[in-house]
XYZ file of C-alpha atoms in Angstrom:
540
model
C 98.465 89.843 141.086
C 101.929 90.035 143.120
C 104.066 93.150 142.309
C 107.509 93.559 141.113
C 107.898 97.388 141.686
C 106.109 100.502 141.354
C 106.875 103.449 138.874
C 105.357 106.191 137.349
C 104.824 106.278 133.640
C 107.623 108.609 132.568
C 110.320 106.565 133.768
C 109.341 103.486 132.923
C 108.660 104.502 129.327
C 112.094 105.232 129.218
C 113.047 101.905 130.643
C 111.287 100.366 127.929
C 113.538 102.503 125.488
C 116.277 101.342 126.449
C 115.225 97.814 126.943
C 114.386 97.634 122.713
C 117.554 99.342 122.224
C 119.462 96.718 124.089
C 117.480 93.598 123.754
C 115.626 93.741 120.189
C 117.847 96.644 118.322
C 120.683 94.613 118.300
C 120.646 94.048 114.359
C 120.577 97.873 113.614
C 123.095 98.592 116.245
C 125.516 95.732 114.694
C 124.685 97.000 111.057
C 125.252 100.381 111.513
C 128.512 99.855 113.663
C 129.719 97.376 110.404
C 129.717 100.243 108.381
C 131.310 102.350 110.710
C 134.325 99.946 110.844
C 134.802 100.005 107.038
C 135.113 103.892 107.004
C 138.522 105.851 107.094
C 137.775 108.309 109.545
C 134.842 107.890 112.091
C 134.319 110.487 115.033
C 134.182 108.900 118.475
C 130.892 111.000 119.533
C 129.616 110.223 116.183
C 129.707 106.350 116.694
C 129.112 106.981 120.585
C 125.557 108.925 119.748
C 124.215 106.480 118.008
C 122.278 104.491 121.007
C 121.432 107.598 122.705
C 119.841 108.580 119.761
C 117.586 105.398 118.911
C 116.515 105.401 122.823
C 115.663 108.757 122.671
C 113.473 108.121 119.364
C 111.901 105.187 120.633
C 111.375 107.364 123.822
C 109.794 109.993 121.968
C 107.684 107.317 119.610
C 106.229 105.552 122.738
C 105.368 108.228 125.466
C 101.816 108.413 123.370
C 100.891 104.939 124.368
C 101.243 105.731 127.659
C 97.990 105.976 128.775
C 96.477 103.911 131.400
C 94.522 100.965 129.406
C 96.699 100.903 126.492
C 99.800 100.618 127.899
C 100.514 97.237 129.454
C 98.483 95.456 126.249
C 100.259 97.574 124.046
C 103.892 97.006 125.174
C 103.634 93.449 125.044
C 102.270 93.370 122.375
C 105.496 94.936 120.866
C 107.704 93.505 122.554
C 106.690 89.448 121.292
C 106.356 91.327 117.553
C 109.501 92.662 117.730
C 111.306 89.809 118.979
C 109.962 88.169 115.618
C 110.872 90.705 114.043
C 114.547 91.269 115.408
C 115.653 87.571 115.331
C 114.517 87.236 111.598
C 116.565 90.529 111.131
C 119.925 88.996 113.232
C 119.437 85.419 111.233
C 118.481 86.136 107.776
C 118.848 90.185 107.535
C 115.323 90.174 106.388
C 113.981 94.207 106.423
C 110.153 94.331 107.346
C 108.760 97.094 104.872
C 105.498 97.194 103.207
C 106.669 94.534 100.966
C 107.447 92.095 103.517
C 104.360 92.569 105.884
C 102.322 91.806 102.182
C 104.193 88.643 102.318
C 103.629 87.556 105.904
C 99.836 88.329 105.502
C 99.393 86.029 102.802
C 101.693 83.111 103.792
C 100.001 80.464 104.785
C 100.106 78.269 107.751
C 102.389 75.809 106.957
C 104.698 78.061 104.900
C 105.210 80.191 108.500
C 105.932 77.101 110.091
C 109.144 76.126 108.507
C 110.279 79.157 109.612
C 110.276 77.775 113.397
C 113.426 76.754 115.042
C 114.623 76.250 118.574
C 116.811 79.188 117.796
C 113.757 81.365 117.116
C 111.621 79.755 120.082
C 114.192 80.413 122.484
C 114.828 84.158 121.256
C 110.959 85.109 120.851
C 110.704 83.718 124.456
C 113.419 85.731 126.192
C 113.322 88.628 124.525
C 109.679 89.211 123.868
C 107.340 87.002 125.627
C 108.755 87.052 129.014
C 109.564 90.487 129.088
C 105.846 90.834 128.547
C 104.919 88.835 131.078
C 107.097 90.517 133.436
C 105.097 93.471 132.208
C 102.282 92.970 133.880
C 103.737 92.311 137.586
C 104.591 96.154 137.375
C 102.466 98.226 138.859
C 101.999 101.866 137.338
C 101.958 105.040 139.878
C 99.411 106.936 137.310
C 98.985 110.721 138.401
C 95.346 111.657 139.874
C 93.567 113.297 138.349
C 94.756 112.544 135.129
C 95.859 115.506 133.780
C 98.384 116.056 136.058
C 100.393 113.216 134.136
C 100.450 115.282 130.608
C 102.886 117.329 132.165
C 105.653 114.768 132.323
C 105.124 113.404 129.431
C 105.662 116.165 127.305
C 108.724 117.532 129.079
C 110.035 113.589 128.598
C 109.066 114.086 124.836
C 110.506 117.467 124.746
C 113.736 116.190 125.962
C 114.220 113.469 123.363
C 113.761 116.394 120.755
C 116.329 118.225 122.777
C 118.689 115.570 122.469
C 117.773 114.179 118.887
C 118.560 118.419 117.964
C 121.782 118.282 120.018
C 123.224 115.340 118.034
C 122.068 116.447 114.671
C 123.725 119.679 115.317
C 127.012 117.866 116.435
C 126.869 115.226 113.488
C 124.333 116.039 111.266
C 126.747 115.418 108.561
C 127.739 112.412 109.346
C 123.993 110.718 110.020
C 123.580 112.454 106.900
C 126.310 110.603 105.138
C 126.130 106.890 106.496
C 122.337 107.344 105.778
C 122.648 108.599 102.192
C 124.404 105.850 101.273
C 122.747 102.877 103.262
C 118.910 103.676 102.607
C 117.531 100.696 104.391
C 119.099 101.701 107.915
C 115.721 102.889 108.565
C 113.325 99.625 107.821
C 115.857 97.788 110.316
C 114.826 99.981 113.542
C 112.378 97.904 115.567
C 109.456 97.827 115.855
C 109.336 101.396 114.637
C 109.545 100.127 110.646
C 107.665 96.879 110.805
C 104.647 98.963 112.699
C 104.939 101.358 109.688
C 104.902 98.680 107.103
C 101.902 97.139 108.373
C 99.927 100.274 108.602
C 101.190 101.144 104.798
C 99.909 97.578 103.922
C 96.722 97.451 106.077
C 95.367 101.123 105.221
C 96.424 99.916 101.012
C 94.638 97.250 101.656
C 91.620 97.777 103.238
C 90.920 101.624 104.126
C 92.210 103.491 100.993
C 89.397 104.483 98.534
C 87.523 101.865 96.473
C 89.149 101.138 93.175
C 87.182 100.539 90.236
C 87.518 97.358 88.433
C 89.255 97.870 85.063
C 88.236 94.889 82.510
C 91.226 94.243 79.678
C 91.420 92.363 76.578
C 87.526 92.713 75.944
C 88.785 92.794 72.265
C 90.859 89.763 72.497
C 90.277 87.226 69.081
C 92.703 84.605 68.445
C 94.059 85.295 64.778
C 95.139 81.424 64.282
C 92.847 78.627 65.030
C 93.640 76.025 62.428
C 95.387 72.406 62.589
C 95.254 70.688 65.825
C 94.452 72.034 69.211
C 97.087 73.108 71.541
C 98.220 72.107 74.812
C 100.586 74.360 76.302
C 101.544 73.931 80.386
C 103.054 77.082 81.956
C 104.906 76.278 85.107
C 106.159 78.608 87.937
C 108.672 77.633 89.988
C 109.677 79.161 93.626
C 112.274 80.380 95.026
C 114.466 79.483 91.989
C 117.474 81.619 91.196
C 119.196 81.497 88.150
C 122.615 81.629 88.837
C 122.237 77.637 90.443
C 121.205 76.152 86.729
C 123.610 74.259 85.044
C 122.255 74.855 81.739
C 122.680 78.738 82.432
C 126.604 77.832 83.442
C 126.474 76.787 87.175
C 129.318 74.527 87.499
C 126.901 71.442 89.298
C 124.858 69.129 87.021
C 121.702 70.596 88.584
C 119.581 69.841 85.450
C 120.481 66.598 84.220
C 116.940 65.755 82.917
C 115.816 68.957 81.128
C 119.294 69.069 79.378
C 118.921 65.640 77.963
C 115.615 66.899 76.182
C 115.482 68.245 72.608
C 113.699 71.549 71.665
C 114.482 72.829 75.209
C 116.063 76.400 75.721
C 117.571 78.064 79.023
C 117.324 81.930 79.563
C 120.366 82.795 80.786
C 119.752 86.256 81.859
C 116.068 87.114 83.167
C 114.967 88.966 86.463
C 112.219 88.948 88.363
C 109.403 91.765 89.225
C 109.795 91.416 93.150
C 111.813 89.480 95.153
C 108.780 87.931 97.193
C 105.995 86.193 96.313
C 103.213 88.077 97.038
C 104.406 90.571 94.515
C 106.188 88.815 92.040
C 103.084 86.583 91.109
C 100.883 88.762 90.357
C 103.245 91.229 88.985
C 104.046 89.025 86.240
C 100.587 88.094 85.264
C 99.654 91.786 85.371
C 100.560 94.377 81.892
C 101.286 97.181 84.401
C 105.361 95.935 84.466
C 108.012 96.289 87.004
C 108.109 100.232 87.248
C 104.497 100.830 87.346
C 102.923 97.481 89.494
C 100.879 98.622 92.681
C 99.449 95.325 94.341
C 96.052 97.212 94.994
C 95.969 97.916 91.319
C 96.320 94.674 90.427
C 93.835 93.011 92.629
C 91.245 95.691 90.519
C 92.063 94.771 86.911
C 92.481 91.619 84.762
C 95.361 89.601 84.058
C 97.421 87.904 81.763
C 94.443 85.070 82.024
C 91.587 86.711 82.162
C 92.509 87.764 78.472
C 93.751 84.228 77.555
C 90.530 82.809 78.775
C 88.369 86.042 76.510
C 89.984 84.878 73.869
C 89.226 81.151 74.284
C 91.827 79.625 75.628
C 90.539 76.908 77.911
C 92.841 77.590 81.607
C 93.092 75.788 84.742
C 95.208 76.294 87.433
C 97.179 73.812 89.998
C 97.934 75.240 93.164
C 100.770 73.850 95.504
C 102.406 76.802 96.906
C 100.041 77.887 99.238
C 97.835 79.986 96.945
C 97.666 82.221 93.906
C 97.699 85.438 95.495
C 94.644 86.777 92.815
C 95.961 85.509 89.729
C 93.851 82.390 89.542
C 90.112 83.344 91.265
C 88.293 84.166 88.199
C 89.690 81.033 86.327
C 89.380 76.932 87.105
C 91.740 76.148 89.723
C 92.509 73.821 92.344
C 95.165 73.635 95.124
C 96.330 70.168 96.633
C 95.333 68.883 99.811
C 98.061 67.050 101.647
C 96.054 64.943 103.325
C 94.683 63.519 99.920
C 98.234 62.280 98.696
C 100.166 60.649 101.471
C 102.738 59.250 99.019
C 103.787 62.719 98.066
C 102.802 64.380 101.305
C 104.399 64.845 104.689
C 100.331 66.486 106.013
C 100.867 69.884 105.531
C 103.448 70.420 102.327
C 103.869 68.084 99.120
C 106.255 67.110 97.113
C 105.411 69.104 93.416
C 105.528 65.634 91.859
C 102.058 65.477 93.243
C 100.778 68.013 90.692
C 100.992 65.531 88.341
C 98.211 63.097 90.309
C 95.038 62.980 88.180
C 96.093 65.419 85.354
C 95.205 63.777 82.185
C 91.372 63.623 83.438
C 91.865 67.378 84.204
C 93.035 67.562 80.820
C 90.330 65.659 79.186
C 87.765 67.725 81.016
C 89.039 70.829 79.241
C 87.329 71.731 76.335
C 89.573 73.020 72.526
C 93.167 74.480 73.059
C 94.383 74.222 76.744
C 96.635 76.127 79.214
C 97.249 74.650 82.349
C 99.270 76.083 85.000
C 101.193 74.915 87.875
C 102.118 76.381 90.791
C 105.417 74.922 92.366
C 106.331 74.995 95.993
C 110.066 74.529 93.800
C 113.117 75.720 96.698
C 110.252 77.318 99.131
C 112.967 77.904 102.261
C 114.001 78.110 104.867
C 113.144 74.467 105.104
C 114.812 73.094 101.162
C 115.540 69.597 102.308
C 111.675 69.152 102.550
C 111.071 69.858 98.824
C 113.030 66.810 97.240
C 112.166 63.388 98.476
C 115.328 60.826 99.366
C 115.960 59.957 95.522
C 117.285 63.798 94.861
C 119.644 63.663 97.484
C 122.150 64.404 95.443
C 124.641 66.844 96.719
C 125.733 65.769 100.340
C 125.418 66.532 103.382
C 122.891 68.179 102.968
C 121.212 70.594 105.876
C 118.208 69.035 107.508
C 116.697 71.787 109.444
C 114.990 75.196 108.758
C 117.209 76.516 111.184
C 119.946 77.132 108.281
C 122.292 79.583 110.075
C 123.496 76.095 112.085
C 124.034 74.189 108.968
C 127.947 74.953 107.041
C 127.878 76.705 103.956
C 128.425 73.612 101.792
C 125.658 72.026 103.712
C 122.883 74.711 102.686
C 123.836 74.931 99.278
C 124.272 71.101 98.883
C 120.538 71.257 99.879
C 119.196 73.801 97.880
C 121.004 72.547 94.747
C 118.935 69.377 95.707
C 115.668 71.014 95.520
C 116.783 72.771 92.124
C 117.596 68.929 91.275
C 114.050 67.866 91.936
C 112.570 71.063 90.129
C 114.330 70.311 86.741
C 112.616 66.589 87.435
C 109.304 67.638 87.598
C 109.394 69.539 84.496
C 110.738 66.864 82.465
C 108.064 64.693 83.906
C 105.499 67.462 83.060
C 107.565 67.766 79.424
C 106.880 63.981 79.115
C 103.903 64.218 79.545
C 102.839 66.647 77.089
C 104.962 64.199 74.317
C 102.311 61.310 75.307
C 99.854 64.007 73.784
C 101.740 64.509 70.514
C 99.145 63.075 68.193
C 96.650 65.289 69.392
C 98.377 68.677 70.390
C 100.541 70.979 69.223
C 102.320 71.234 72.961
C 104.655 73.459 74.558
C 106.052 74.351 78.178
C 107.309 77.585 79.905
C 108.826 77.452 82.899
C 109.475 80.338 84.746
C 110.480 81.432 88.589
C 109.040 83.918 90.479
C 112.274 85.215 92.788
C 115.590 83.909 93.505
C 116.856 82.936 96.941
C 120.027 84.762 98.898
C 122.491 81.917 100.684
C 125.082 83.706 102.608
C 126.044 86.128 100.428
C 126.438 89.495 101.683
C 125.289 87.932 104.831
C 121.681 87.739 103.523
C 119.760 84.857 103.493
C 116.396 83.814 102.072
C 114.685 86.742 100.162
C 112.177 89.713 100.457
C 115.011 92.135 100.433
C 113.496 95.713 98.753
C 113.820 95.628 95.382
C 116.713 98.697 94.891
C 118.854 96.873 97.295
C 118.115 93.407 96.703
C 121.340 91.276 95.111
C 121.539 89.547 91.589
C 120.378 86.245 93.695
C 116.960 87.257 94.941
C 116.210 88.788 91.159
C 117.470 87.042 88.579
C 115.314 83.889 87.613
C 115.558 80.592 85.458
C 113.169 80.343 82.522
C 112.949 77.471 80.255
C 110.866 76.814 77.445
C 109.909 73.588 75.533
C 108.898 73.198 72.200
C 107.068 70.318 70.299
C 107.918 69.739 66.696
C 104.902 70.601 65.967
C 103.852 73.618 67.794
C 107.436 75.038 66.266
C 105.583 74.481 62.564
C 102.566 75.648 63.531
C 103.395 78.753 65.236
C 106.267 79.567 62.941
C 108.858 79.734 65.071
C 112.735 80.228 64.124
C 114.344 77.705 66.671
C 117.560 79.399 66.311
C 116.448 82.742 66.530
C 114.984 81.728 69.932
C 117.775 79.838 70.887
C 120.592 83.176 70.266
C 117.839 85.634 71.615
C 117.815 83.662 74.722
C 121.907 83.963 75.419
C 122.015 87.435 74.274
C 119.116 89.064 75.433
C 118.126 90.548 78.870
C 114.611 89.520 79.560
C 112.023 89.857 82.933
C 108.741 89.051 83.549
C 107.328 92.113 81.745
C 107.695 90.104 78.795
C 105.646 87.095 80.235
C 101.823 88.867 79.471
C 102.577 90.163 75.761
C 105.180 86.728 75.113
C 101.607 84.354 75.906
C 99.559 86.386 74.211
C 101.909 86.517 70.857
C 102.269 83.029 71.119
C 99.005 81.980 71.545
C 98.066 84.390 68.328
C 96.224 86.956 70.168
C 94.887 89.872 68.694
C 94.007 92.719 71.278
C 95.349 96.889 72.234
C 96.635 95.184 75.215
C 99.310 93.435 73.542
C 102.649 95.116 73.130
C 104.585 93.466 70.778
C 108.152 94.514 71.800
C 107.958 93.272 74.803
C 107.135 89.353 73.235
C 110.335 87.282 73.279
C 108.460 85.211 70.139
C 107.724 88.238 67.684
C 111.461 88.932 66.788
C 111.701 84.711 65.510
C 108.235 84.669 64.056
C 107.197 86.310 60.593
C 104.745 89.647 60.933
């Protein structure tokens, strides 16, 4: 293999330091020098130490993997991961914690593909592929014997201490400061904070000690089984934020089907448990709440339908948003296959009218009352103008590319307004659909998102952003529920009640276990009944 240069390890690991401070540390730099600008009074060597300080980290961080077979393998390595990891930072201001990685792991293959962009290629390319390529045309002077090369290394380690120790004495204050009140400087440095996110997730995940399975609701009896059976569809949507429904006050006519329909309520103020799927899901099918959900937990204990199903509710699950993450695998369920349904398919991601192929025989193959469930791919970005087909095209222009940065403002709203247009279709399909079964159901539907979506604002775009820092956008969520005549009789309920509850009330999707388990009538210590948005309109 032809040589560029030759240089000893020391040196060049320092080269590298300042090659991810210039090339992929960019966002950090450009954050961090944003606040500086909006401060009265900034010292000079304050804002001049702040490169010298992230190459001498990253100095200090990498001079361990300097040894002779992991370093070429491991540099590029980094260097392609955090060129992923840097342009997603500079585009959408997306921070890669624990959280995050959780997400990436368990997106699926064509949900990682809208993410692609020329933008993206180019970047990943220039910044991270070929400078791992070029990698491997150096050639490393290593010291022989080996010992011999300890030496440097730990006076090059020792100096980076020196001159992290130097600054802090000169500035600790103000590091001290900025970083008290902007917490997430620290998830943007790279790849420093995605590397420690993905060790966090992978050790949770797979190396921490066995948890043992906890089994819920084994008391669970349904109190009220007379009159005819009932038919209730639970639907969650994606990527959905609440703010962009006209029924909760958004100024466009995004839901000019469900608002048409009788019986039909809008929460106006309800917030998610995460702000990514991977969490979210779950979270809200779990009893553990917001404040005390631990995804490894979760994956140990039952859920929201493992009770429902104890209890007798029949449960099936349709899947078009890439998978359940857990909630579904110990109930029926089925996810779509693209290459099935053309007409609502481009091969890889459908349309969600295509949950609605072949449901009343899933329906008739379900035996006493019935919950079915369906998972939306909803306003699933970056790509929006690929959930609504050409009828929804509502708002115009509209952005048709994943690369959204490109598209205007007006553009990227226009298109996800479109996709919120579509959503509200789909469920007034799916709430037509359970009126065909009037005669012989009591029927219901709750609709319910599980994160909101950032456009622009604050600069952010897209979501995942942790939850203490995350804006009103990424966490507050539409939910809509549907009532038949019927079920309303049956069940008791005071419409109104509902109705003024719903505009007054703060709700989240804590309430979303103990709310289908009061509805449904069921009797178990798992229920907490101030936590169900029915028991306060219902008698008892």
């Amino acid at each position: 293999m032809p040589t560029i240069f030759t240089i000893r390890p020391v040196p060049l690991v320092f080269l590298l330091a300042l090659c991810f401070t210039a090339l992929l540390n960019w966002p950090v730099l450009l954050h961090l020098y944003h606040i500086l600008s909006k401060l009265e009074h900034v010292k000079p060597g304050f804002a001049f130490s702040i490169p010298i300080v992230l190459v001498a980290a990253l100095n200090l961080v990498f001079m361990p993997l300097s040894l002779r077979y992991l370093f070429k393998p491991c540099f590029a390595f980094l260097f392609i991961a955090g060129a992923i990891v840097s342009v997603a930072m500079l585009k959408y201001r997306v921070l890669f914690d624990q959280e995050m990685i959780q997400n990436i792991f368990e997106t699926n293959q064509s949900e990682a593909g809208a993410y692609l962009s020329p933008t993206m290629i180019s970047w990943v390319f220039f910044t991270g592929i070929l400078p791992a390529l070029l990698l491997f045309f150096i050639k490393i002077d290593y010291a022989s014997p080996w010992y011999r090369g300890i030496l440097p290394r730990l006076l090059s380690m020792l100096a980076s201490l020196a001159v992290l120790a130097l600054v802090a004495g000169l500035y600790y204050k103000d590091y001290a400061s900025v970083g008290r009140n902007n917490r997430d400087l620290n998830r943007e440095i790279v790849p420093i904070s995605a590397l420690y996110g993905t060790g966090k997730y992978l050790h949770q995940r797979y190396l921490a000690e066995p948890i043992l399975y906890t089994r819920l609701g084994e008391d669970a009896v349904r109190t009220q089984t007379a009159g005819k059976p009932t038919l209730m569809f639970l639907v969650i949507g994606e990527t959905a934020r609440g703010k962009n429904f006209s029924m909760n006050g958004y100024h466009r006519q995004t839901n000019p089907f469900t608002s048409q329909i009788g019986n039909l309520i809008s929460f106006t103020d309800v917030h998610s448990c995460g702000t990514a799927t991977a969490i979210s899901l779950p979270c809200m099918f779990s009893n553990l709440g917001r404040s005390g959900f631990d995804s490894n937990l979760a994956r140990h204990r039952d859920d929201l339908l493992d009770v429902l199903q104890k209890s007798g509710v029949a449960i099936f699950w349709k899947e078009n948003d890439g998978g359940c993450k857990g909630v579904c695998d110990r109930v029926p369920n089925m996810e779509v296959s693209p290459k099935e349904h053309p007409a609502f398919c481009d091969g890889e991601t459908c349309h969600d009218e295509v949950l609605l192929q072949g449901l009343e025989e899933e329906i008739g193959r379900m035996q006493g009352d019935k919950l079915v469930i369906f998972h939306l791919i909803g306003s699933h970005g970056p790509a929006y103008y690929q959930r609504y087909p050409d009828a929804h095209r509502v708002f115009l222009p509209d952005c048709r590319r994943s690369d959204i940065e490109n598209c205007s403002n007006e553009a990227l709203i226009n298109t996800y307004d479109n996709s919120i247009h579509y959503t509200d279709h789909v469920i007034a399909e799916l709430i037509a659909r359970l009126q065909h079964h009037d005669s012989d159901y009591q029927t219901a539907l709750l609709y319910v998102s599980d994160h909101g979506e950032s456009l622009g604002e604050m600069g952010l775009y897209l979501h995942g952003t942790p939850y203490r820092f995350a804006p009103d956008e990424q966490t507050r969520v539409p939910l809509q529920l549907w009532l038949s005549t019927g079920f309303i009789q049956q069940k008791q309920v005071d419409f109104d009640c509902l109705r003024e509850s719903a505009s007054a009330k703060r709700f989240s999707h804590d309430n979303l276990f103990p709310s289908l388990l009061g509805i449904w009538d069921v009797t178990t210590r798992v229920y907490r009944r101030e936590l169900d948005l029915f028991a306060p309109c219902r008698p008892g």
